[in-house]
Short mmCIF file of C-alpha atoms in Angstrom, two decimals:
data_model
loop_
_atom_site.label_atom_id
_atom_site.label_comp_id
_atom_site.label_asym_id
_atom_site.label_seq_id
_atom_site.Cartn_x
_atom_site.Cartn_y
_atom_site.Cartn_z
CA UNK A 873 116.47 90.68 76.55
CA UNK A 874 119.96 90.80 75.10
CA UNK A 875 122.99 89.13 76.67
CA UNK A 876 124.25 90.56 79.95
CA UNK A 877 126.54 93.54 79.83
CA UNK A 878 127.57 96.04 82.47
CA UNK A 879 127.57 99.13 80.28
CA UNK A 880 125.69 102.04 81.78
CA UNK A 881 121.90 101.93 81.41
CA UNK A 882 119.61 104.95 81.81
CA UNK A 883 116.10 103.86 82.80
CA UNK A 884 113.62 106.77 82.83
CA UNK A 885 110.77 106.23 85.28
CA UNK A 886 107.38 106.84 83.66
CA UNK A 887 106.11 107.93 87.08
CA UNK A 888 107.23 111.38 85.90
CA UNK A 889 105.67 111.09 82.43
CA UNK A 890 102.35 112.45 81.17
CA UNK A 891 99.85 109.83 82.37
CA UNK A 892 97.47 110.72 79.53
CA UNK A 893 100.06 109.87 76.88
CA UNK A 894 102.07 106.90 78.11
CA UNK A 895 102.50 105.26 74.72
CA UNK A 896 103.81 108.44 73.13
CA UNK A 897 106.00 109.16 76.15
CA UNK A 898 107.61 105.71 76.00
CA UNK A 899 108.31 106.08 72.29
CA UNK A 900 109.76 109.54 72.91
CA UNK A 901 112.19 108.55 75.65
CA UNK A 902 113.39 105.51 73.72
CA UNK A 903 113.93 107.61 70.61
CA UNK A 904 115.91 110.04 72.75
CA UNK A 905 118.31 107.45 74.14
CA UNK A 906 116.65 105.59 77.03
CA UNK A 907 118.11 102.11 77.50
CA UNK A 908 115.29 100.72 79.65
CA UNK A 909 111.77 101.88 80.56
CA UNK A 910 111.20 101.80 84.32
CA UNK A 911 107.67 101.23 85.66
CA UNK A 912 107.05 101.95 89.36
CA UNK A 913 104.18 99.88 90.72
CA UNK A 914 102.86 101.07 94.12
CA UNK A 915 99.96 99.68 96.11
CA UNK A 916 99.19 102.26 98.82
CA UNK A 917 100.02 99.57 101.40
CA UNK A 918 103.70 98.72 101.13
CA UNK A 919 104.36 102.35 100.18
CA UNK A 920 102.16 105.43 100.73
CA UNK A 921 101.06 105.90 97.12
CA UNK A 922 99.07 104.09 94.41
CA UNK A 923 100.23 104.03 90.80
CA UNK A 924 99.97 101.29 88.18
CA UNK A 925 99.14 97.63 87.78
CA UNK A 926 99.48 94.84 85.20
CA UNK A 927 96.90 96.49 82.93
CA UNK A 928 99.14 99.52 82.42
CA UNK A 929 102.14 97.28 81.73
CA UNK A 930 100.08 95.40 79.13
CA UNK A 931 98.90 98.65 77.55
CA UNK A 932 102.37 100.11 77.06
CA UNK A 933 104.12 96.85 76.17
CA UNK A 934 103.62 97.34 72.40
CA UNK A 935 105.32 100.74 72.65
CA UNK A 936 108.41 99.49 74.51
CA UNK A 937 111.17 98.35 72.16
CA UNK A 938 113.99 98.20 74.73
CA UNK A 939 113.54 96.60 78.17
CA UNK A 940 110.51 96.97 80.43
CA UNK A 941 111.91 97.18 83.94
CA UNK A 942 109.04 96.78 86.43
CA UNK A 943 109.65 97.65 90.08
CA UNK A 944 107.02 96.27 92.45
CA UNK A 945 106.54 98.31 95.60
CA UNK A 946 103.72 96.07 96.72
CA UNK A 947 103.01 93.40 99.31
CA UNK A 948 102.28 90.58 98.82
CA UNK A 949 104.06 90.00 95.50
CA UNK A 950 103.50 86.35 94.67
CA UNK A 951 99.80 86.55 93.64
CA UNK A 952 100.65 89.07 90.91
CA UNK A 953 103.78 87.54 89.34
CA UNK A 954 101.93 85.72 86.56
CA UNK A 955 99.87 88.80 85.73
CA UNK A 956 102.97 90.93 85.20
CA UNK A 957 104.61 88.15 83.19
CA UNK A 958 101.54 87.86 80.96
CA UNK A 959 101.50 91.65 80.60
CA UNK A 960 105.02 91.61 79.16
CA UNK A 961 107.46 92.71 81.86
CA UNK A 962 111.07 91.84 81.07
CA UNK A 963 112.48 92.41 84.57
CA UNK A 964 110.32 92.10 87.69
CA UNK A 965 111.79 93.41 90.93
CA UNK A 966 110.35 92.64 94.36
CA UNK A 967 111.41 94.15 97.68
CA UNK A 968 113.23 91.97 100.15
CA UNK A 969 111.01 93.57 102.82
CA UNK A 970 107.74 92.68 101.03
CA UNK A 971 107.34 89.13 102.33
CA UNK A 972 108.83 86.31 104.40
CA UNK A 973 109.74 84.00 101.51
CA UNK A 974 111.80 86.08 99.12
CA UNK A 975 113.63 83.04 97.68
CA UNK A 976 110.30 81.56 96.63
CA UNK A 977 109.27 84.87 95.09
CA UNK A 978 112.47 85.22 93.06
CA UNK A 979 112.28 81.63 91.86
CA UNK A 980 108.67 82.15 90.82
CA UNK A 981 109.63 85.27 88.85
CA UNK A 982 112.39 83.43 87.03
CA UNK A 983 110.03 80.52 86.46
CA UNK A 984 107.89 82.70 84.21
CA UNK A 985 110.87 83.58 82.02
CA UNK A 986 111.29 87.10 83.39
CA UNK A 987 114.54 88.37 84.90
CA UNK A 988 114.31 88.59 88.71
CA UNK A 989 115.29 91.64 90.71
CA UNK A 990 115.37 92.30 94.43
CA UNK A 991 115.13 95.78 95.95
CA UNK A 992 116.40 97.22 99.23
CA UNK A 993 114.82 100.10 101.13
CA UNK A 994 117.27 102.64 102.59
CA UNK A 995 116.89 101.22 106.09
CA UNK A 996 117.65 97.63 105.05
CA UNK A 997 121.31 96.56 105.25
CA UNK A 998 122.99 95.23 102.14
CA UNK A 999 123.64 91.92 103.92
CA UNK A 1000 119.95 91.11 103.47
CA UNK A 1001 120.57 90.19 99.83
CA UNK A 1002 123.75 88.16 100.38
CA UNK A 1003 121.86 84.81 100.43
CA UNK A 1004 119.92 85.77 97.29
CA UNK A 1005 122.66 86.51 94.78
CA UNK A 1006 122.39 83.17 93.00
CA UNK A 1007 118.66 83.79 92.44
CA UNK A 1008 118.70 87.32 91.03
CA UNK A 1009 119.61 89.15 87.86
CA UNK A 1010 119.44 92.64 89.38
CA UNK A 1011 119.68 94.29 92.79
CA UNK A 1012 117.98 97.65 93.18
CA UNK A 1013 119.24 100.03 95.87
CA UNK A 1014 116.67 102.64 96.84
CA UNK A 1015 118.40 105.97 97.40
CA UNK A 1016 115.20 107.58 98.67
CA UNK A 1017 112.41 106.12 100.76
CA UNK A 1018 110.03 104.67 98.18
CA UNK A 1019 106.56 106.02 97.49
CA UNK A 1020 106.98 109.30 95.66
CA UNK A 1021 109.05 110.76 92.83
CA UNK A 1022 111.17 113.86 93.04
CA UNK A 1023 112.80 113.16 96.42
CA UNK A 1024 116.32 114.14 97.44
CA UNK A 1025 119.12 111.59 97.11
CA UNK A 1026 120.28 109.96 100.35
CA UNK A 1027 124.09 110.16 100.21
CA UNK A 1028 124.72 107.50 102.91
CA UNK A 1029 123.45 104.95 100.37
CA UNK A 1030 126.68 105.29 98.37
CA UNK A 1031 128.48 103.02 100.82
CA UNK A 1032 125.70 100.45 100.43
CA UNK A 1033 126.05 100.52 96.64
CA UNK A 1034 129.81 100.02 96.90
CA UNK A 1035 129.42 97.16 99.38
CA UNK A 1036 126.84 95.51 97.13
CA UNK A 1037 129.06 95.79 94.06
CA UNK A 1038 131.93 94.15 95.96
CA UNK A 1039 129.59 91.41 97.20
CA UNK A 1040 128.40 90.64 93.67
CA UNK A 1041 131.93 90.20 92.32
CA UNK A 1042 131.91 88.69 88.83
CA UNK A 1043 128.29 87.48 88.93
CA UNK A 1044 126.11 88.66 86.05
CA UNK A 1045 123.92 90.89 88.22
CA UNK A 1046 122.99 94.48 87.49
CA UNK A 1047 123.28 97.07 90.26
CA UNK A 1048 120.40 99.49 89.84
CA UNK A 1049 119.84 102.74 91.74
CA UNK A 1050 116.49 104.49 92.11
CA UNK A 1051 115.85 107.82 93.80
CA UNK A 1052 117.17 111.33 93.33
CA UNK A 1053 119.34 110.40 90.36
CA UNK A 1054 120.33 113.37 88.20
CA UNK A 1055 123.44 114.78 86.57
CA UNK A 1056 124.87 115.65 89.99
CA UNK A 1057 124.34 112.30 91.69
CA UNK A 1058 124.85 110.05 88.63
CA UNK A 1059 128.67 110.14 88.82
CA UNK A 1060 128.54 109.29 92.53
CA UNK A 1061 126.42 106.17 92.07
CA UNK A 1062 128.34 105.09 88.95
CA UNK A 1063 131.66 105.35 90.78
CA UNK A 1064 130.17 103.35 93.65
CA UNK A 1065 129.32 100.54 91.23
CA UNK A 1066 125.84 101.09 89.81
CA UNK A 1067 125.32 100.27 86.13
CA UNK A 1068 121.55 100.93 85.82
CA UNK A 1069 120.29 104.39 86.79
CA UNK A 1070 116.59 105.11 87.25
CA UNK A 1071 115.74 108.78 86.72
CA UNK A 1072 112.28 110.30 86.69
CA UNK A 1073 111.95 114.04 87.06
CA UNK A 1074 115.57 114.52 85.94
CA UNK A 1075 114.66 113.06 82.53
CA UNK A 1076 111.16 114.43 82.01
CA UNK A 1077 111.66 117.91 83.50
CA UNK A 1078 111.18 120.65 80.92
CA UNK A 1079 110.19 118.34 78.08
CA UNK A 1080 107.09 116.82 76.54
CA UNK A 1081 106.15 114.53 73.69
CA UNK A 1082 106.11 117.61 71.46
CA UNK A 1083 109.47 118.77 72.84
CA UNK A 1084 111.11 115.36 73.18
CA UNK A 1085 114.56 116.69 72.39
CA UNK A 1086 114.63 117.97 75.98
CA UNK A 1087 114.36 114.36 77.15
CA UNK A 1088 117.34 113.54 74.99
CA UNK A 1089 119.35 116.40 76.41
CA UNK A 1090 118.50 115.33 79.96
CA UNK A 1091 119.36 111.67 79.31
CA UNK A 1092 122.61 112.65 77.63
CA UNK A 1093 123.55 114.90 80.54
CA UNK A 1094 122.98 112.11 83.06
CA UNK A 1095 124.92 109.61 80.95
CA UNK A 1096 127.82 111.96 80.38
CA UNK A 1097 128.02 112.83 84.08
CA UNK A 1098 127.94 109.17 85.07
CA UNK A 1099 130.74 108.32 82.67
CA UNK A 1100 133.12 111.02 83.90
#
């Protein structure tokens, strides 16, 4: 990964992509302006859905030229850290709620050479990450309850984002937001302090690999809204 900077990042979630054409979809969104590629890993246990594993990350790694941002919605996390590192993840994010030893998990992630992220469910107070800020490179605030794409943004989370950004201060930690991000909510989360915006349906809606310019229009609309 490149050196830290807090410029706005748009990270399309491939949960909304065409599952039969992941490689082409990744190339399309990057060509159309995506800064990161976000991969939502769900286990059907920690969250009520099952999606991808390390094999998918390994398969799309050759197609990702930016940053592969892998969000683990699984429990436990620790047994799978090495597999995701070997598969080529750049950032690996674990939920603070996923296990009793989150410090150990974050240290293990960093120990592989990946950047370490920690995620917060909507019902978890921001104070839960206060003791972790020296062990993370990213904090992800869920603005929907995790498990499914296409959900409505939870506006009370804006105060959490703002509190987190104040807590981080001048540390080199990204504030990422995932859930219901589109051109309407992007300026709200950016003003609250987020610098990495995960968007799924808002990026992929109306487009396809053969009509990738729609992805570009959607990404540009989210970026422009966030920067107003």
